[in-house]
Amino acid sequence: MNLKSLIIPVMKRIIIISGIILMPAWLLHADPVWAHTALVKSEPPKRAALSVPPTQVQLWFNEEIEGNYASISVLSADKKPIISANAEPVPDDLRSVVLPLPEMKAGRYTVEFRVLSMDGHVVESAYDFSVKN
């Protein structure tokens, strides 16, 4: 047996064992890179039952968004638009957008939104809230 035939199997084992040991750390470290922009807070809140109609919708995300490319629609219970417009970026918070609302009556409403994350992914979702008498 020569030295080369002994070293190669040992090196293969070292590489395999290193990969097994380092893989969990790599996956944990890489997770934020795979994450996408997500809604973390809204006003009015999801599933809220408000006694006073809101004057605006404000959305907060877990990372910066392209505020100039955000849109929000508020639909009535019969899915007719109450308002549908580009949201305004919040100047001192690059993770938030706002849309002023017209006067609203009691009823159930759906907020639909579409934003562009800084990495170019489009995020679309919706949630409901209601206004009570």
Short mmCIF file of N, CA and C in Angstrom, two decimals:
data_model
loop_
_atom_site.label_atom_id
_atom_site.label_comp_id
_atom_site.label_asym_id
_atom_site.label_seq_id
_atom_site.Cartn_x
_atom_site.Cartn_y
_atom_site.Cartn_z
N MET A 1 0.83 -1.18 0.00
CA MET A 1 0.00 0.00 0.00
C MET A 1 0.87 1.24 0.00
N ASN A 2 0.43 2.19 -0.82
CA ASN A 2 1.20 3.42 -0.83
C ASN A 2 0.46 4.48 -0.01
N LEU A 3 1.14 5.59 0.21
CA LEU A 3 0.60 6.67 1.03
C LEU A 3 -0.65 7.29 0.42
N LYS A 4 -0.69 7.40 -0.91
CA LYS A 4 -1.83 7.99 -1.61
C LYS A 4 -3.11 7.18 -1.36
N SER A 5 -3.02 5.88 -1.39
CA SER A 5 -4.20 5.04 -1.18
C SER A 5 -4.72 5.13 0.26
N LEU A 6 -3.92 5.56 1.20
CA LEU A 6 -4.37 5.75 2.57
C LEU A 6 -4.96 7.14 2.79
N ILE A 7 -4.39 8.14 2.16
CA ILE A 7 -4.82 9.53 2.38
C ILE A 7 -6.18 9.82 1.73
N ILE A 8 -6.42 9.33 0.54
CA ILE A 8 -7.66 9.65 -0.17
C ILE A 8 -8.90 9.22 0.61
N PRO A 9 -9.01 7.99 1.12
CA PRO A 9 -10.20 7.63 1.91
C PRO A 9 -10.34 8.48 3.18
N VAL A 10 -9.25 8.83 3.81
CA VAL A 10 -9.31 9.66 5.01
C VAL A 10 -9.82 11.06 4.65
N MET A 11 -9.33 11.63 3.55
CA MET A 11 -9.77 12.95 3.12
C MET A 11 -11.26 12.94 2.75
N LYS A 12 -11.72 11.88 2.11
CA LYS A 12 -13.14 11.79 1.76
C LYS A 12 -13.99 11.79 3.03
N ARG A 13 -13.56 11.04 4.04
CA ARG A 13 -14.30 11.00 5.30
C ARG A 13 -14.32 12.37 5.97
N ILE A 14 -13.20 13.06 5.94
CA ILE A 14 -13.12 14.40 6.56
C ILE A 14 -14.09 15.36 5.85
N ILE A 15 -14.13 15.30 4.54
CA ILE A 15 -15.03 16.17 3.77
C ILE A 15 -16.49 15.84 4.08
N ILE A 16 -16.84 14.58 4.11
CA ILE A 16 -18.22 14.16 4.39
C ILE A 16 -18.62 14.57 5.81
N ILE A 17 -17.77 14.32 6.78
CA ILE A 17 -18.07 14.67 8.17
C ILE A 17 -18.18 16.18 8.33
N SER A 18 -17.29 16.93 7.67
CA SER A 18 -17.36 18.40 7.73
C SER A 18 -18.68 18.90 7.15
N GLY A 19 -19.10 18.31 6.04
CA GLY A 19 -20.38 18.70 5.44
C GLY A 19 -21.54 18.43 6.36
N ILE A 20 -21.54 17.28 7.02
CA ILE A 20 -22.61 16.93 7.94
C ILE A 20 -22.64 17.89 9.12
N ILE A 21 -21.48 18.26 9.62
CA ILE A 21 -21.40 19.17 10.77
C ILE A 21 -21.79 20.59 10.37
N LEU A 22 -21.35 21.05 9.22
CA LEU A 22 -21.58 22.43 8.82
C LEU A 22 -22.93 22.68 8.15
N MET A 23 -23.59 21.66 7.65
CA MET A 23 -24.86 21.83 6.94
C MET A 23 -25.92 22.52 7.79
N PRO A 24 -26.17 22.10 9.05
CA PRO A 24 -27.19 22.80 9.84
C PRO A 24 -26.87 24.28 10.03
N ALA A 25 -25.61 24.61 10.26
CA ALA A 25 -25.23 26.01 10.42
C ALA A 25 -25.45 26.78 9.14
N TRP A 26 -25.15 26.20 8.00
CA TRP A 26 -25.35 26.87 6.72
C TRP A 26 -26.83 27.10 6.47
N LEU A 27 -27.65 26.11 6.77
CA LEU A 27 -29.08 26.26 6.55
C LEU A 27 -29.68 27.33 7.46
N LEU A 28 -29.25 27.38 8.72
CA LEU A 28 -29.75 28.40 9.63
C LEU A 28 -29.31 29.78 9.20
N HIS A 29 -28.10 29.90 8.73
CA HIS A 29 -27.59 31.19 8.28
C HIS A 29 -28.25 31.61 6.97
N ALA A 30 -28.57 30.71 6.11
CA ALA A 30 -29.13 31.03 4.80
C ALA A 30 -30.62 31.34 4.86
N ASP A 31 -31.30 30.98 5.94
CA ASP A 31 -32.74 31.16 6.03
C ASP A 31 -33.20 32.59 5.74
N PRO A 32 -32.59 33.64 6.32
CA PRO A 32 -33.04 34.99 6.01
C PRO A 32 -32.93 35.34 4.52
N VAL A 33 -31.98 34.77 3.83
CA VAL A 33 -31.83 35.04 2.42
C VAL A 33 -33.03 34.50 1.65
N TRP A 34 -33.59 33.39 2.09
CA TRP A 34 -34.72 32.77 1.42
C TRP A 34 -36.04 33.40 1.82
N ALA A 35 -36.04 34.17 2.89
CA ALA A 35 -37.28 34.76 3.37
C ALA A 35 -37.74 35.87 2.42
N HIS A 36 -39.05 36.08 2.39
CA HIS A 36 -39.62 37.14 1.58
C HIS A 36 -40.28 38.17 2.48
N THR A 37 -40.59 39.29 1.90
CA THR A 37 -41.27 40.34 2.63
C THR A 37 -42.61 39.82 3.13
N ALA A 38 -42.93 40.14 4.37
CA ALA A 38 -44.19 39.69 4.95
C ALA A 38 -44.82 40.82 5.76
N LEU A 39 -46.13 40.87 5.76
CA LEU A 39 -46.87 41.82 6.57
C LEU A 39 -46.72 41.43 8.03
N VAL A 40 -46.33 42.39 8.88
CA VAL A 40 -46.16 42.09 10.31
C VAL A 40 -47.18 42.82 11.18
N LYS A 41 -47.76 43.90 10.63
CA LYS A 41 -48.73 44.67 11.41
C LYS A 41 -49.59 45.46 10.44
N SER A 42 -50.84 45.68 10.83
CA SER A 42 -51.74 46.48 10.01
C SER A 42 -52.65 47.30 10.90
N GLU A 43 -53.07 48.43 10.37
CA GLU A 43 -54.03 49.29 11.05
C GLU A 43 -55.06 49.71 10.02
N PRO A 44 -56.29 49.30 10.05
CA PRO A 44 -56.87 48.49 11.11
C PRO A 44 -56.30 47.07 11.11
N PRO A 45 -56.29 46.45 12.27
CA PRO A 45 -55.74 45.09 12.38
C PRO A 45 -56.61 44.05 11.67
N LYS A 46 -55.98 42.93 11.37
CA LYS A 46 -56.71 41.79 10.79
C LYS A 46 -57.82 41.36 11.74
N ARG A 47 -58.97 41.06 11.19
CA ARG A 47 -60.13 40.54 11.92
C ARG A 47 -60.63 41.48 13.03
N ALA A 48 -60.26 42.76 12.97
CA ALA A 48 -60.70 43.71 13.99
C ALA A 48 -62.19 44.00 13.83
N ALA A 49 -62.86 44.25 14.94
CA ALA A 49 -64.24 44.71 14.96
C ALA A 49 -64.21 46.11 15.56
N LEU A 50 -64.23 47.11 14.71
CA LEU A 50 -64.05 48.49 15.14
C LEU A 50 -65.38 49.16 15.44
N SER A 51 -65.42 50.01 16.46
CA SER A 51 -66.63 50.77 16.76
C SER A 51 -66.63 52.11 16.03
N VAL A 52 -65.45 52.54 15.57
CA VAL A 52 -65.31 53.79 14.81
C VAL A 52 -64.64 53.45 13.48
N PRO A 53 -65.17 53.93 12.37
CA PRO A 53 -64.55 53.63 11.07
C PRO A 53 -63.12 54.19 11.01
N PRO A 54 -62.21 53.46 10.39
CA PRO A 54 -60.84 53.95 10.28
C PRO A 54 -60.75 55.09 9.25
N THR A 55 -59.75 55.93 9.41
CA THR A 55 -59.54 57.03 8.46
C THR A 55 -58.44 56.71 7.46
N GLN A 56 -57.71 55.63 7.74
CA GLN A 56 -56.64 55.22 6.84
C GLN A 56 -56.31 53.75 7.06
N VAL A 57 -55.63 53.17 6.09
CA VAL A 57 -55.04 51.84 6.23
C VAL A 57 -53.54 52.06 6.25
N GLN A 58 -52.87 51.48 7.24
CA GLN A 58 -51.41 51.52 7.28
C GLN A 58 -50.91 50.09 7.44
N LEU A 59 -49.92 49.75 6.63
CA LEU A 59 -49.34 48.40 6.64
C LEU A 59 -47.86 48.50 6.97
N TRP A 60 -47.38 47.57 7.81
CA TRP A 60 -45.96 47.49 8.17
C TRP A 60 -45.45 46.12 7.74
N PHE A 61 -44.24 46.09 7.20
CA PHE A 61 -43.64 44.85 6.71
C PHE A 61 -42.35 44.56 7.47
N ASN A 62 -41.87 43.33 7.34
CA ASN A 62 -40.68 42.90 8.08
C ASN A 62 -39.38 43.41 7.47
N GLU A 63 -39.45 44.00 6.28
CA GLU A 63 -38.26 44.56 5.65
C GLU A 63 -38.69 45.72 4.76
N GLU A 64 -37.72 46.48 4.31
CA GLU A 64 -38.01 47.63 3.46
C GLU A 64 -38.71 47.20 2.18
N ILE A 65 -39.61 48.05 1.73
CA ILE A 65 -40.33 47.80 0.48
C ILE A 65 -40.15 49.02 -0.44
N GLU A 66 -40.47 48.82 -1.69
CA GLU A 66 -40.49 49.92 -2.66
C GLU A 66 -41.83 50.62 -2.52
N GLY A 67 -41.92 51.57 -1.61
CA GLY A 67 -43.18 52.21 -1.27
C GLY A 67 -43.90 52.85 -2.44
N ASN A 68 -43.15 53.31 -3.44
CA ASN A 68 -43.77 53.95 -4.59
C ASN A 68 -44.48 52.95 -5.51
N TYR A 69 -44.31 51.66 -5.27
CA TYR A 69 -44.95 50.63 -6.09
C TYR A 69 -45.95 49.81 -5.28
N ALA A 70 -46.47 50.39 -4.22
CA ALA A 70 -47.44 49.70 -3.37
C ALA A 70 -48.85 50.15 -3.70
N SER A 71 -49.78 49.21 -3.69
CA SER A 71 -51.19 49.57 -3.90
C SER A 71 -52.04 48.88 -2.85
N ILE A 72 -53.12 49.56 -2.48
CA ILE A 72 -54.06 49.03 -1.50
C ILE A 72 -55.46 49.24 -2.04
N SER A 73 -56.30 48.23 -1.89
CA SER A 73 -57.72 48.34 -2.22
C SER A 73 -58.52 47.94 -1.00
N VAL A 74 -59.60 48.65 -0.77
CA VAL A 74 -60.53 48.28 0.30
C VAL A 74 -61.85 47.98 -0.37
N LEU A 75 -62.35 46.77 -0.13
CA LEU A 75 -63.58 46.28 -0.76
C LEU A 75 -64.68 46.13 0.28
N SER A 76 -65.90 46.38 -0.14
CA SER A 76 -67.05 46.17 0.74
C SER A 76 -67.35 44.67 0.83
N ALA A 77 -68.34 44.33 1.65
CA ALA A 77 -68.71 42.92 1.84
C ALA A 77 -69.11 42.25 0.53
N ASP A 78 -69.69 43.02 -0.39
CA ASP A 78 -70.08 42.45 -1.69
C ASP A 78 -68.96 42.59 -2.73
N LYS A 79 -67.74 42.84 -2.25
CA LYS A 79 -66.51 42.89 -3.06
C LYS A 79 -66.47 44.06 -4.03
N LYS A 80 -67.24 45.11 -3.76
CA LYS A 80 -67.17 46.33 -4.56
C LYS A 80 -66.10 47.24 -3.96
N PRO A 81 -65.27 47.84 -4.81
CA PRO A 81 -64.20 48.69 -4.28
C PRO A 81 -64.73 49.96 -3.60
N ILE A 82 -64.26 50.20 -2.39
CA ILE A 82 -64.52 51.44 -1.67
C ILE A 82 -63.46 52.45 -2.12
N ILE A 83 -62.22 51.95 -2.23
CA ILE A 83 -61.10 52.73 -2.73
C ILE A 83 -60.04 51.76 -3.24
N SER A 84 -59.38 52.16 -4.28
CA SER A 84 -58.28 51.37 -4.85
C SER A 84 -57.28 52.37 -5.40
N ALA A 85 -56.10 52.41 -4.79
CA ALA A 85 -55.13 53.44 -5.18
C ALA A 85 -53.71 53.02 -4.79
N ASN A 86 -52.76 53.78 -5.30
CA ASN A 86 -51.39 53.58 -4.86
C ASN A 86 -51.28 54.07 -3.43
N ALA A 87 -50.62 53.29 -2.61
CA ALA A 87 -50.40 53.68 -1.22
C ALA A 87 -49.26 54.70 -1.18
N GLU A 88 -49.24 55.46 -0.13
CA GLU A 88 -48.18 56.45 0.05
C GLU A 88 -47.10 55.87 0.96
N PRO A 89 -45.83 55.96 0.54
CA PRO A 89 -44.76 55.51 1.43
C PRO A 89 -44.70 56.41 2.66
N VAL A 90 -44.39 55.84 3.79
CA VAL A 90 -44.21 56.61 5.01
C VAL A 90 -42.76 57.09 5.02
N PRO A 91 -42.53 58.41 4.95
CA PRO A 91 -41.17 58.93 4.76
C PRO A 91 -40.14 58.47 5.81
N ASP A 92 -40.55 58.39 7.06
CA ASP A 92 -39.59 58.03 8.11
C ASP A 92 -39.60 56.53 8.44
N ASP A 93 -40.32 55.73 7.64
CA ASP A 93 -40.37 54.28 7.88
C ASP A 93 -40.46 53.57 6.53
N LEU A 94 -39.33 53.11 6.02
CA LEU A 94 -39.28 52.48 4.70
C LEU A 94 -39.92 51.09 4.66
N ARG A 95 -40.47 50.66 5.78
CA ARG A 95 -41.16 49.37 5.85
C ARG A 95 -42.68 49.55 5.90
N SER A 96 -43.16 50.77 5.70
CA SER A 96 -44.58 51.04 5.90
C SER A 96 -45.16 51.88 4.76
N VAL A 97 -46.45 51.64 4.49
CA VAL A 97 -47.22 52.44 3.53
C VAL A 97 -48.57 52.76 4.14
N VAL A 98 -49.19 53.83 3.63
CA VAL A 98 -50.47 54.28 4.17
C VAL A 98 -51.39 54.70 3.03
N LEU A 99 -52.69 54.52 3.25
CA LEU A 99 -53.69 54.96 2.28
C LEU A 99 -54.85 55.60 3.04
N PRO A 100 -55.11 56.90 2.81
CA PRO A 100 -56.27 57.55 3.44
C PRO A 100 -57.57 56.91 2.91
N LEU A 101 -58.57 56.82 3.78
CA LEU A 101 -59.85 56.19 3.42
C LEU A 101 -60.97 57.22 3.36
N PRO A 102 -61.95 56.98 2.50
CA PRO A 102 -63.15 57.82 2.53
C PRO A 102 -64.00 57.45 3.75
N GLU A 103 -65.06 58.19 3.97
CA GLU A 103 -65.97 57.84 5.08
C GLU A 103 -66.54 56.46 4.83
N MET A 104 -66.63 55.67 5.89
CA MET A 104 -67.10 54.30 5.78
C MET A 104 -68.27 54.08 6.73
N LYS A 105 -69.19 53.24 6.30
CA LYS A 105 -70.35 52.86 7.12
C LYS A 105 -70.06 51.55 7.83
N ALA A 106 -70.99 51.14 8.66
CA ALA A 106 -70.87 49.85 9.33
C ALA A 106 -70.89 48.75 8.26
N GLY A 107 -70.11 47.71 8.50
CA GLY A 107 -70.07 46.59 7.56
C GLY A 107 -68.74 45.87 7.62
N ARG A 108 -68.63 44.88 6.78
CA ARG A 108 -67.40 44.07 6.70
C ARG A 108 -66.61 44.55 5.48
N TYR A 109 -65.29 44.64 5.64
CA TYR A 109 -64.42 45.14 4.59
C TYR A 109 -63.22 44.22 4.41
N THR A 110 -62.69 44.24 3.20
CA THR A 110 -61.48 43.48 2.89
C THR A 110 -60.41 44.45 2.41
N VAL A 111 -59.24 44.33 2.98
CA VAL A 111 -58.08 45.11 2.53
C VAL A 111 -57.24 44.18 1.67
N GLU A 112 -57.02 44.57 0.42
CA GLU A 112 -56.12 43.84 -0.47
C GLU A 112 -54.91 44.73 -0.72
N PHE A 113 -53.73 44.14 -0.68
CA PHE A 113 -52.54 44.94 -0.92
C PHE A 113 -51.56 44.21 -1.82
N ARG A 114 -50.74 45.02 -2.46
CA ARG A 114 -49.70 44.51 -3.35
C ARG A 114 -48.50 45.42 -3.18
N VAL A 115 -47.37 44.84 -2.79
CA VAL A 115 -46.14 45.63 -2.61
C VAL A 115 -44.98 44.95 -3.32
N LEU A 116 -43.97 45.73 -3.60
CA LEU A 116 -42.75 45.24 -4.23
C LEU A 116 -41.65 45.28 -3.19
N SER A 117 -41.05 44.13 -2.91
CA SER A 117 -39.95 44.10 -1.94
C SER A 117 -38.68 44.64 -2.59
N MET A 118 -37.71 44.97 -1.78
CA MET A 118 -36.46 45.53 -2.28
C MET A 118 -35.71 44.54 -3.17
N ASP A 119 -35.97 43.23 -2.98
CA ASP A 119 -35.29 42.23 -3.81
C ASP A 119 -36.07 41.92 -5.09
N GLY A 120 -37.16 42.65 -5.33
CA GLY A 120 -37.90 42.51 -6.57
C GLY A 120 -39.08 41.56 -6.53
N HIS A 121 -39.35 40.92 -5.40
CA HIS A 121 -40.49 40.01 -5.29
C HIS A 121 -41.77 40.80 -5.02
N VAL A 122 -42.84 40.42 -5.69
CA VAL A 122 -44.15 41.02 -5.46
C VAL A 122 -44.84 40.22 -4.35
N VAL A 123 -45.39 40.95 -3.39
CA VAL A 123 -46.10 40.33 -2.28
C VAL A 123 -47.55 40.82 -2.34
N GLU A 124 -48.49 39.87 -2.43
CA GLU A 124 -49.91 40.19 -2.49
C GLU A 124 -50.64 39.40 -1.42
N SER A 125 -51.58 40.05 -0.76
CA SER A 125 -52.37 39.36 0.25
C SER A 125 -53.61 40.19 0.56
N ALA A 126 -54.41 39.69 1.48
CA ALA A 126 -55.64 40.39 1.87
C ALA A 126 -56.00 39.97 3.28
N TYR A 127 -56.79 40.83 3.93
CA TYR A 127 -57.34 40.50 5.24
C TYR A 127 -58.64 41.27 5.42
N ASP A 128 -59.44 40.83 6.38
CA ASP A 128 -60.75 41.44 6.64
C ASP A 128 -60.77 42.17 7.97
N PHE A 129 -61.66 43.14 8.06
CA PHE A 129 -62.01 43.79 9.33
C PHE A 129 -63.45 44.23 9.20
N SER A 130 -64.05 44.63 10.31
CA SER A 130 -65.44 45.08 10.25
C SER A 130 -65.61 46.35 11.08
N VAL A 131 -66.63 47.11 10.72
CA VAL A 131 -67.01 48.31 11.47
C VAL A 131 -68.41 48.05 12.01
N LYS A 132 -68.54 48.16 13.31
CA LYS A 132 -69.84 47.91 13.97
C LYS A 132 -70.59 49.22 14.15
N ASN A 133 -71.91 49.13 14.35
CA ASN A 133 -72.74 50.32 14.60
C ASN A 133 -72.42 50.92 15.93
#
